[in-house]
Amino acid sequence: MTLKKNVLVTGGAGYIGSHTCIELLNSGYGVVVFDNFSNSYPETIRRIEKITGKSVILFRGDIRDQKSLEYSLERFGCSIVLHFAGLKAVSDSILRPLEYYDINVMGTLTLLRAMQAKGVEALVFSSSATVYGEPCTLPLTEDHSLTAINPYGRTKLIIEDMLRDFQASSPLMRIAILRYFNPVGAHESGLIGENPLGVPNNLMPIVAQVAVGLREVVNIWGSDYPTPDGTGIRDYIHVVDLAQGHLRALEVLERSEGLTVNLGTGVGYSVLEVIKAFSVASGRAIPYVLAPRRPGDVAVCFADPSRATTLLKWKAQRDLAAMCADTWRFQQANPKGLS
Ligand code: NAD
Ligand code: UD1
């Protein structure tokens, strides 16, 4: 296979970035990971290389450091940037909002300046379904109104607005805004997966930790929602499907000025359905207790993925059973995560 372009992947050692690096390398792109390892480990890079049999160029740096970004773009001849780096925990963003504005917003601004300085004109940005706030209509289409209900969401919304303004002012700039729903699962090798450094907040890593015996019980945050079983419904998407969506977005960006798309499956599952599916995949009982609602949670959230189907010719392939089986494989092989 001939080598395609070199891609700078900020946050490439993280959960979604690492799975996307595998897809990039398998498709012939050269990969330059730019990461400060604040929420990941260099071991992940070694595992990406093991899975793909290809080398990754690694630059340890902070996205708020324009000189390092410019150096990496130029030194390694990158003509595209996939931008995953940032902070992502909602509860944490309420406790330390300035860190979120600094790393997410200032970091992205710095990246755009570096790209501008080096004439790099293609960017794929990790946005989130959180920009829709409380859904007014379901499924969520890309033209649903945008709002933010916490500092993390506000940083994503500010960045999206900044990207739209930047794109409008720079005719050659091509930007893909990808709005992820709920990424879960792991690479089928069991070598890489979600590896949270602290205590996880999201459902799937908590369920996996209960299954492997690291914690006793899953608290189900709310059992009185207006849903069939009373628990919250989300659009869980396998991280490998999500990663493949980035590859399709890159290809489409080559011949379009920009795009904004949902990356979700269009199917929602309740918390109880996820716990049951994980119990089947792992062969373990997963104890849970019904607890009060978590502030800020919505009852139901799922995507209308039809724009991605039409524009990217992409559709998520992996079902809930595969999401649970792959998460379980990674959790069992790495009970305490990577270090
Ligand atoms: P992650 O924490 O696993 O990965 C982020 C990576 O960025 C880590 O490797 C971390 O070390 C690096 N990083 C953080 N700050 C940095 C900085 N200042 N300079 C350089 N590197 C830095 O997160 P993830 O789940 O892979 O998420 C990737 C992106 O997708 C984030 O922007 C996140 O907001 C977005 N997103 C994630 C989810 C999700 O559920 N995981 C959902 C929607 C959107
Ligand atoms: C959360 C964030 C969202 C972010 C997304 C992906 C909040 C309010 N929202 O979304 O901004 O984009 O993660 O990182 O934090 N649940 C339990 N018990 C648990 C954990 C979760 O019952 O211990 C339930 C939740 O109430 C929800 C579902 O599981 O109904 C999924 O939760 P989670 O994985 O945290 O994702 P979101 O809340 O959708």
Short mmCIF file of C-alpha atoms and ligand atoms in Angstrom, two decimals:
data_model
loop_
_atom_site.label_atom_id
_atom_site.label_comp_id
_atom_site.label_asym_id
_atom_site.label_seq_id
_atom_site.Cartn_x
_atom_site.Cartn_y
_atom_site.Cartn_z
CA MET A 1 0.00 0.00 0.00
CA THR A 2 1.36 3.44 -0.85
CA LEU A 3 1.78 5.85 2.04
CA LYS A 4 -0.96 8.47 2.14
CA LYS A 5 -0.64 11.82 3.89
CA ASN A 6 0.75 12.34 7.36
CA VAL A 7 -1.88 13.17 9.96
CA LEU A 8 -1.24 14.97 13.24
CA VAL A 9 -3.43 13.31 15.88
CA THR A 10 -3.75 15.44 19.02
CA GLY A 11 -4.79 13.24 21.95
CA GLY A 12 -3.87 10.20 19.87
CA ALA A 13 -2.91 8.17 22.95
CA GLY A 14 -6.40 8.59 24.42
CA TYR A 15 -9.43 6.35 24.13
CA ILE A 16 -10.97 7.44 20.82
CA GLY A 17 -7.71 8.80 19.36
CA SER A 18 -5.86 5.49 19.80
CA HIS A 19 -8.56 3.48 18.02
CA THR A 20 -8.57 6.05 15.22
CA CYS A 21 -4.76 5.80 14.88
CA ILE A 22 -5.20 2.08 14.15
CA GLU A 23 -7.69 2.78 11.38
CA LEU A 24 -5.42 5.51 9.96
CA LEU A 25 -2.35 3.27 9.93
CA ASN A 26 -4.32 0.36 8.44
CA SER A 27 -5.48 2.71 5.67
CA GLY A 28 -1.94 3.80 4.83
CA TYR A 29 -1.79 7.20 6.54
CA GLY A 30 1.32 8.21 8.45
CA VAL A 31 0.45 8.99 12.08
CA VAL A 32 2.04 11.62 14.31
CA VAL A 33 0.59 11.49 17.83
CA PHE A 34 0.77 14.77 19.75
CA ASP A 35 -0.17 14.13 23.40
CA ASN A 36 0.90 15.23 26.85
CA PHE A 37 -0.26 11.94 28.48
CA SER A 38 -2.34 13.78 31.05
CA ASN A 39 -5.03 11.10 30.62
CA SER A 40 -3.18 8.28 28.87
CA TYR A 41 0.06 6.27 28.78
CA PRO A 42 2.84 5.81 26.21
CA GLU A 43 2.15 2.05 26.48
CA THR A 44 -0.93 2.66 24.31
CA ILE A 45 1.34 3.81 21.47
CA ARG A 46 3.36 0.59 21.73
CA ARG A 47 0.14 -1.39 21.54
CA ILE A 48 -1.08 0.54 18.48
CA GLU A 49 2.21 -0.40 16.82
CA LYS A 50 1.81 -4.03 17.89
CA ILE A 51 -1.73 -4.25 16.49
CA THR A 52 -0.90 -2.60 13.17
CA GLY A 53 2.73 -3.65 12.69
CA LYS A 54 3.45 -0.01 11.78
CA SER A 55 5.36 2.77 13.50
CA VAL A 56 3.84 5.83 15.10
CA ILE A 57 5.74 9.09 15.42
CA LEU A 58 5.25 10.38 18.95
CA PHE A 59 5.61 13.99 20.07
CA ARG A 60 5.05 14.62 23.77
CA GLY A 61 3.60 18.11 23.96
CA ASP A 62 0.77 20.32 25.13
CA ILE A 63 -1.77 21.72 22.66
CA ARG A 64 -1.44 25.13 24.34
CA ASP A 65 2.16 25.28 23.11
CA GLN A 66 1.98 26.80 19.61
CA LYS A 67 5.70 26.38 18.88
CA SER A 68 5.60 22.62 19.54
CA LEU A 69 2.53 22.26 17.35
CA GLU A 70 4.14 24.23 14.54
CA TYR A 71 7.32 22.19 14.87
CA SER A 72 5.40 18.89 14.67
CA LEU A 73 3.30 19.97 11.70
CA GLU A 74 6.36 21.10 9.76
CA ARG A 75 8.94 18.53 10.86
CA PHE A 76 6.67 15.60 10.01
CA GLY A 77 4.97 17.17 6.98
CA CYS A 78 1.42 16.85 8.33
CA SER A 79 -1.32 18.15 6.06
CA ILE A 80 -4.33 17.09 8.16
CA VAL A 81 -5.10 17.34 11.88
CA LEU A 82 -7.42 15.11 13.87
CA HIS A 83 -8.06 16.95 17.12
CA PHE A 84 -9.03 14.72 20.07
CA ALA A 85 -6.97 16.31 22.86
CA GLY A 86 -8.94 17.87 25.67
CA LEU A 87 -10.68 17.32 28.96
CA LYS A 88 -14.01 15.51 28.91
CA ALA A 89 -15.55 14.92 32.36
CA VAL A 90 -18.72 16.90 33.01
CA SER A 91 -18.57 16.80 36.83
CA ASP A 92 -14.90 17.78 36.79
CA SER A 93 -15.70 20.70 34.46
CA ILE A 94 -18.12 22.09 37.05
CA LEU A 95 -15.40 21.92 39.73
CA ARG A 96 -12.57 23.43 37.65
CA PRO A 97 -14.09 25.28 34.67
CA LEU A 98 -11.01 27.41 33.99
CA GLU A 99 -8.96 24.29 33.21
CA TYR A 100 -11.61 23.29 30.69
CA TYR A 101 -11.66 26.70 29.00
CA ASP A 102 -7.88 26.77 29.01
CA ILE A 103 -7.22 23.31 27.58
CA ASN A 104 -10.28 22.85 25.38
CA VAL A 105 -10.88 26.38 24.08
CA MET A 106 -7.41 27.94 24.30
CA GLY A 107 -5.82 24.68 23.19
CA THR A 108 -7.98 24.58 20.08
CA LEU A 109 -7.35 28.27 19.35
CA THR A 110 -3.62 27.64 19.63
CA LEU A 111 -3.90 24.66 17.32
CA LEU A 112 -5.77 26.75 14.72
CA ARG A 113 -3.07 29.41 14.90
CA ALA A 114 -0.36 26.80 14.41
CA MET A 115 -2.24 25.30 11.46
CA GLN A 116 -2.68 28.75 9.94
CA ALA A 117 1.01 29.54 10.40
CA LYS A 118 2.01 26.31 8.64
CA GLY A 119 -0.69 26.36 5.94
CA VAL A 120 -2.43 23.19 7.14
CA GLU A 121 -6.01 23.35 5.93
CA ALA A 122 -7.90 20.22 7.01
CA LEU A 123 -9.17 19.57 10.52
CA VAL A 124 -11.43 16.96 12.09
CA PHE A 125 -12.78 17.98 15.49
CA SER A 126 -14.24 15.79 18.26
CA SER A 127 -17.50 17.38 19.29
CA SER A 128 -20.25 15.78 21.32
CA ALA A 129 -24.01 15.27 21.40
CA THR A 130 -23.82 17.35 24.57
CA VAL A 131 -24.12 20.45 22.31
CA TYR A 132 -27.82 19.62 21.80
CA GLY A 133 -28.58 20.07 25.53
CA GLU A 134 -31.95 18.68 26.57
CA PRO A 135 -33.45 17.17 23.37
CA CYS A 136 -36.56 19.01 22.10
CA THR A 137 -37.15 16.41 19.39
CA LEU A 138 -35.86 12.87 18.87
CA PRO A 139 -33.96 11.46 17.10
CA LEU A 140 -31.45 14.32 17.24
CA THR A 141 -30.65 15.78 13.83
CA GLU A 142 -27.70 18.09 13.21
CA ASP A 143 -30.02 21.09 12.88
CA HIS A 144 -31.48 20.64 16.37
CA SER A 145 -30.95 23.81 18.42
CA LEU A 146 -27.59 24.05 20.19
CA THR A 147 -27.15 24.86 23.87
CA ALA A 148 -24.88 23.95 26.75
CA ILE A 149 -25.85 22.90 30.23
CA ASN A 150 -22.41 22.58 31.86
CA PRO A 151 -18.89 24.03 31.38
CA TYR A 152 -17.67 21.01 29.39
CA GLY A 153 -20.57 21.38 26.95
CA ARG A 154 -19.96 25.12 26.77
CA THR A 155 -16.36 24.54 25.70
CA LYS A 156 -17.55 22.27 22.87
CA LEU A 157 -20.10 24.84 21.75
CA ILE A 158 -17.59 27.70 21.87
CA ILE A 159 -15.11 25.63 19.85
CA GLU A 160 -17.77 24.73 17.27
CA ASP A 161 -18.65 28.44 16.87
CA MET A 162 -14.97 29.33 16.60
CA LEU A 163 -14.48 26.68 13.90
CA ARG A 164 -17.49 27.92 11.92
CA ASP A 165 -16.16 31.50 12.07
CA PHE A 166 -12.66 30.39 11.09
CA GLN A 167 -13.94 28.30 8.20
CA ALA A 168 -16.07 31.22 6.94
CA SER A 169 -13.03 33.51 6.96
CA SER A 170 -10.65 31.05 5.27
CA PRO A 171 -11.99 29.70 1.99
CA LEU A 172 -9.32 27.00 1.75
CA MET A 173 -9.91 25.67 5.26
CA ARG A 174 -11.87 22.40 5.47
CA ILE A 175 -13.30 21.42 8.85
CA ALA A 176 -15.29 18.35 9.90
CA ILE A 177 -17.21 18.64 13.16
CA LEU A 178 -18.11 15.16 14.38
CA ARG A 179 -20.70 14.97 17.16
CA TYR A 180 -20.19 11.70 19.03
CA PHE A 181 -22.99 10.05 20.95
CA ASN A 182 -21.86 7.56 23.65
CA PRO A 183 -18.59 5.85 22.65
CA VAL A 184 -18.03 2.45 24.29
CA GLY A 185 -16.25 -0.83 23.52
CA ALA A 186 -12.64 -1.57 22.76
CA HIS A 187 -10.41 -2.91 20.00
CA GLU A 188 -11.18 -6.58 19.36
CA SER A 189 -7.57 -7.52 20.17
CA GLY A 190 -8.19 -6.63 23.83
CA LEU A 191 -4.96 -4.62 23.74
CA ILE A 192 -6.44 -1.13 23.85
CA GLY A 193 -9.65 0.25 25.27
CA GLU A 194 -10.94 2.93 27.58
CA ASN A 195 -8.35 3.43 30.28
CA PRO A 196 -9.59 6.12 32.67
CA LEU A 197 -6.89 7.35 35.03
CA GLY A 198 -9.21 8.22 37.90
CA VAL A 199 -12.65 7.04 38.94
CA PRO A 200 -14.85 6.60 35.86
CA ASN A 201 -18.19 8.43 35.58
CA ASN A 202 -19.54 6.83 32.43
CA LEU A 203 -21.76 3.78 32.55
CA MET A 204 -19.81 1.21 30.51
CA PRO A 205 -16.46 1.44 32.35
CA ILE A 206 -18.30 1.26 35.67
CA VAL A 207 -20.26 -1.83 34.60
CA ALA A 208 -17.01 -3.43 33.40
CA GLN A 209 -15.30 -2.70 36.72
CA VAL A 210 -18.19 -4.25 38.65
CA ALA A 211 -18.07 -7.34 36.41
CA VAL A 212 -14.34 -7.81 37.02
CA GLY A 213 -14.74 -7.27 40.78
CA LEU A 214 -13.04 -3.88 41.12
CA ARG A 215 -16.23 -2.32 42.50
CA GLU A 216 -19.25 -3.86 44.18
CA VAL A 217 -22.28 -2.41 42.52
CA VAL A 218 -23.60 -0.22 39.70
CA ASN A 219 -25.69 2.70 40.90
CA ILE A 220 -28.47 3.21 38.39
CA TRP A 221 -28.99 6.96 38.38
CA GLY A 222 -32.78 7.18 38.08
CA SER A 223 -35.44 4.50 37.57
CA ASP A 224 -38.44 6.83 37.19
CA TYR A 225 -37.71 8.29 33.75
CA PRO A 226 -40.52 8.17 31.17
CA THR A 227 -38.90 5.18 29.41
CA PRO A 228 -40.13 1.56 29.13
CA ASP A 229 -38.08 0.34 32.13
CA GLY A 230 -37.69 3.73 33.85
CA THR A 231 -33.92 4.01 33.27
CA GLY A 232 -32.12 6.48 30.98
CA ILE A 233 -31.70 5.68 27.27
CA ARG A 234 -28.56 6.50 25.26
CA ASP A 235 -27.12 5.87 21.81
CA TYR A 236 -24.03 3.75 22.53
CA ILE A 237 -21.60 3.50 19.63
CA HIS A 238 -18.68 1.09 19.32
CA VAL A 239 -15.39 3.01 19.37
CA VAL A 240 -14.11 1.13 16.28
CA ASP A 241 -17.20 2.19 14.30
CA LEU A 242 -16.57 5.73 15.55
CA ALA A 243 -12.92 5.54 14.48
CA GLN A 244 -13.94 4.35 11.03
CA GLY A 245 -16.32 7.32 10.80
CA HIS A 246 -13.24 9.57 11.10
CA LEU A 247 -11.62 7.88 8.14
CA ARG A 248 -14.71 8.44 6.03
CA ALA A 249 -14.84 12.08 7.17
CA LEU A 250 -11.20 12.54 6.11
CA GLU A 251 -11.92 11.16 2.66
CA VAL A 252 -14.99 13.37 2.24
CA LEU A 253 -13.05 16.43 3.45
CA GLU A 254 -10.68 16.00 0.51
CA ARG A 255 -13.50 17.11 -1.78
CA SER A 256 -15.75 19.29 0.40
CA GLU A 257 -15.29 22.50 2.33
CA GLY A 258 -16.61 21.17 5.59
CA LEU A 259 -19.25 19.13 7.32
CA THR A 260 -21.01 18.63 10.63
CA VAL A 261 -22.32 15.14 11.33
CA ASN A 262 -23.66 13.01 14.14
CA LEU A 263 -21.80 9.79 14.77
CA GLY A 264 -24.27 7.51 16.49
CA THR A 265 -26.17 4.32 15.70
CA GLY A 266 -29.69 5.74 15.85
CA VAL A 267 -30.64 3.07 18.40
CA GLY A 268 -31.05 3.76 22.11
CA TYR A 269 -30.55 1.32 24.99
CA SER A 270 -31.55 1.74 28.61
CA VAL A 271 -29.17 1.38 31.55
CA LEU A 272 -30.84 -1.91 32.50
CA GLU A 273 -30.46 -3.23 28.95
CA VAL A 274 -26.74 -2.39 29.01
CA ILE A 275 -26.27 -4.15 32.35
CA LYS A 276 -28.11 -7.25 31.09
CA ALA A 277 -26.13 -7.35 27.84
CA PHE A 278 -22.85 -7.00 29.76
CA SER A 279 -23.87 -9.77 32.13
CA VAL A 280 -24.45 -12.07 29.14
CA ALA A 281 -21.15 -11.07 27.48
CA SER A 282 -19.12 -11.58 30.65
CA GLY A 283 -21.00 -14.50 32.15
CA ARG A 284 -20.95 -12.60 35.44
CA ALA A 285 -23.74 -11.30 37.64
CA ILE A 286 -23.68 -7.51 37.79
CA PRO A 287 -25.25 -6.26 41.00
CA TYR A 288 -26.99 -2.89 40.81
CA VAL A 289 -29.01 -0.60 43.01
CA LEU A 290 -31.67 1.86 41.95
CA ALA A 291 -30.50 5.32 43.01
CA PRO A 292 -31.82 8.87 42.57
CA ARG A 293 -31.40 10.66 39.23
CA ARG A 294 -27.99 12.25 38.49
CA PRO A 295 -28.30 16.04 38.16
CA GLY A 296 -27.95 17.18 34.55
CA ASP A 297 -28.96 13.84 32.99
CA VAL A 298 -31.60 13.68 30.28
CA ALA A 299 -34.09 10.82 29.99
CA VAL A 300 -33.47 9.84 26.37
CA CYS A 301 -30.84 10.78 23.80
CA PHE A 302 -30.19 9.17 20.45
CA ALA A 303 -28.99 10.25 17.03
CA ASP A 304 -30.49 10.55 13.64
CA PRO A 305 -27.43 9.18 11.81
CA SER A 306 -28.84 9.66 8.29
CA ARG A 307 -26.57 12.58 7.35
CA ALA A 308 -23.52 10.43 8.09
CA THR A 309 -25.03 7.62 6.01
CA THR A 310 -25.61 9.93 3.05
CA LEU A 311 -22.57 12.18 3.27
CA LEU A 312 -19.91 9.81 4.62
CA LYS A 313 -21.36 6.53 3.31
CA TRP A 314 -20.82 5.31 6.84
CA LYS A 315 -23.02 3.32 9.18
CA ALA A 316 -22.18 1.83 12.57
CA GLN A 317 -21.86 -1.96 12.22
CA ARG A 318 -21.35 -3.29 15.75
CA ASP A 319 -24.26 -4.04 18.08
CA LEU A 320 -24.59 -3.83 21.86
CA ALA A 321 -23.44 -7.46 22.29
CA ALA A 322 -20.17 -6.65 20.46
CA MET A 323 -19.71 -3.43 22.46
CA CYS A 324 -20.00 -5.42 25.70
CA ALA A 325 -17.91 -8.39 24.54
CA ASP A 326 -15.04 -6.15 23.40
CA THR A 327 -15.15 -4.02 26.56
CA TRP A 328 -15.07 -7.21 28.62
CA ARG A 329 -12.09 -8.64 26.70
CA PHE A 330 -10.07 -5.48 27.35
CA GLN A 331 -11.19 -5.28 30.99
CA GLN A 332 -10.25 -8.90 31.67
CA ALA A 333 -6.88 -8.62 29.97
CA ASN A 334 -6.11 -5.34 31.78
CA PRO A 335 -8.07 -5.47 35.05
CA LYS A 336 -6.33 -2.41 36.43
CA GLY A 337 -5.99 -0.64 33.09
CA LEU A 338 -2.74 0.25 31.31
CA SER A 339 0.08 2.07 33.08
P1 NAD B 1 -9.23 10.74 26.47
O1 NAD B 1 -9.09 11.51 27.73
O2 NAD B 1 -9.11 9.27 26.53
O3 NAD B 1 -8.18 11.28 25.38
C1 NAD B 1 -7.77 12.61 25.34
C2 NAD B 1 -6.27 12.63 25.10
O4 NAD B 1 -5.85 13.99 25.06
C3 NAD B 1 -5.48 11.96 26.23
O5 NAD B 1 -4.52 11.09 25.68
C4 NAD B 1 -4.81 13.11 26.96
O6 NAD B 1 -3.55 12.75 27.52
C5 NAD B 1 -4.66 14.14 25.84
N1 NAD B 1 -4.61 15.52 26.31
C6 NAD B 1 -5.40 16.13 27.22
N2 NAD B 1 -5.03 17.41 27.39
C7 NAD B 1 -3.99 17.62 26.55
C8 NAD B 1 -3.18 18.75 26.25
N3 NAD B 1 -3.37 19.92 26.91
N4 NAD B 1 -2.22 18.64 25.33
C9 NAD B 1 -2.00 17.47 24.69
N5 NAD B 1 -2.73 16.35 24.95
C10 NAD B 1 -3.72 16.44 25.85
O7 NAD B 1 -10.64 11.17 25.82
P2 NAD B 1 -11.46 10.50 24.66
O8 NAD B 1 -12.61 9.78 25.24
O9 NAD B 1 -10.57 9.78 23.73
O10 NAD B 1 -12.05 11.80 23.96
C11 NAD B 1 -11.41 12.41 22.85
C12 NAD B 1 -12.21 13.62 22.43
O11 NAD B 1 -13.55 13.24 22.13
C13 NAD B 1 -12.31 14.70 23.51
O12 NAD B 1 -12.20 15.96 22.89
C14 NAD B 1 -13.69 14.51 24.08
O13 NAD B 1 -14.23 15.70 24.60
C15 NAD B 1 -14.46 14.05 22.85
N6 NAD B 1 -15.64 13.25 23.20
C16 NAD B 1 -15.50 12.13 23.95
C17 NAD B 1 -16.62 11.38 24.31
C18 NAD B 1 -16.48 10.15 25.16
O14 NAD B 1 -17.46 9.69 25.72
N7 NAD B 1 -15.30 9.56 25.32
C19 NAD B 1 -17.89 11.78 23.87
C20 NAD B 1 -18.00 12.93 23.08
C21 NAD B 1 -16.86 13.66 22.73
C1 UD1 B 2 -22.03 11.83 29.81
C2 UD1 B 2 -21.93 13.34 29.88
C3 UD1 B 2 -21.85 13.88 28.45
C4 UD1 B 2 -20.67 13.24 27.72
C5 UD1 B 2 -20.86 11.73 27.74
C6 UD1 B 2 -19.74 10.99 27.08
C7 UD1 B 2 -23.11 13.94 31.95
C8 UD1 B 2 -24.31 14.61 32.53
N1 UD1 B 2 -23.09 13.86 30.59
O1 UD1 B 2 -23.18 11.52 29.07
O2 UD1 B 2 -21.71 15.28 28.47
O3 UD1 B 2 -20.64 13.71 26.37
O4 UD1 B 2 -20.94 11.30 29.11
O5 UD1 B 2 -18.54 11.14 27.81
O6 UD1 B 2 -22.21 13.52 32.65
N2 UD1 B 2 -25.51 5.90 34.51
C9 UD1 B 2 -25.90 5.19 35.61
N3 UD1 B 2 -24.95 4.87 36.54
C10 UD1 B 2 -23.64 5.23 36.42
C11 UD1 B 2 -23.25 5.95 35.26
C12 UD1 B 2 -24.22 6.28 34.33
O7 UD1 B 2 -27.07 4.85 35.78
O8 UD1 B 2 -22.82 4.93 37.31
C13 UD1 B 2 -26.52 6.21 33.48
C14 UD1 B 2 -26.74 7.68 33.23
O9 UD1 B 2 -27.70 8.21 34.10
C15 UD1 B 2 -27.17 7.67 31.75
C16 UD1 B 2 -26.42 6.48 31.17
O10 UD1 B 2 -26.06 5.66 32.27
O11 UD1 B 2 -28.55 7.41 31.68
C17 UD1 B 2 -25.17 6.87 30.42
O12 UD1 B 2 -24.36 7.67 31.28
P1 UD1 B 2 -22.89 8.14 30.84
O13 UD1 B 2 -22.12 6.98 30.36
O14 UD1 B 2 -22.32 8.92 31.98
O15 UD1 B 2 -23.15 9.08 29.59
P2 UD1 B 2 -24.11 10.37 29.45
O16 UD1 B 2 -24.78 10.70 30.70
O17 UD1 B 2 -24.98 10.13 28.26
#
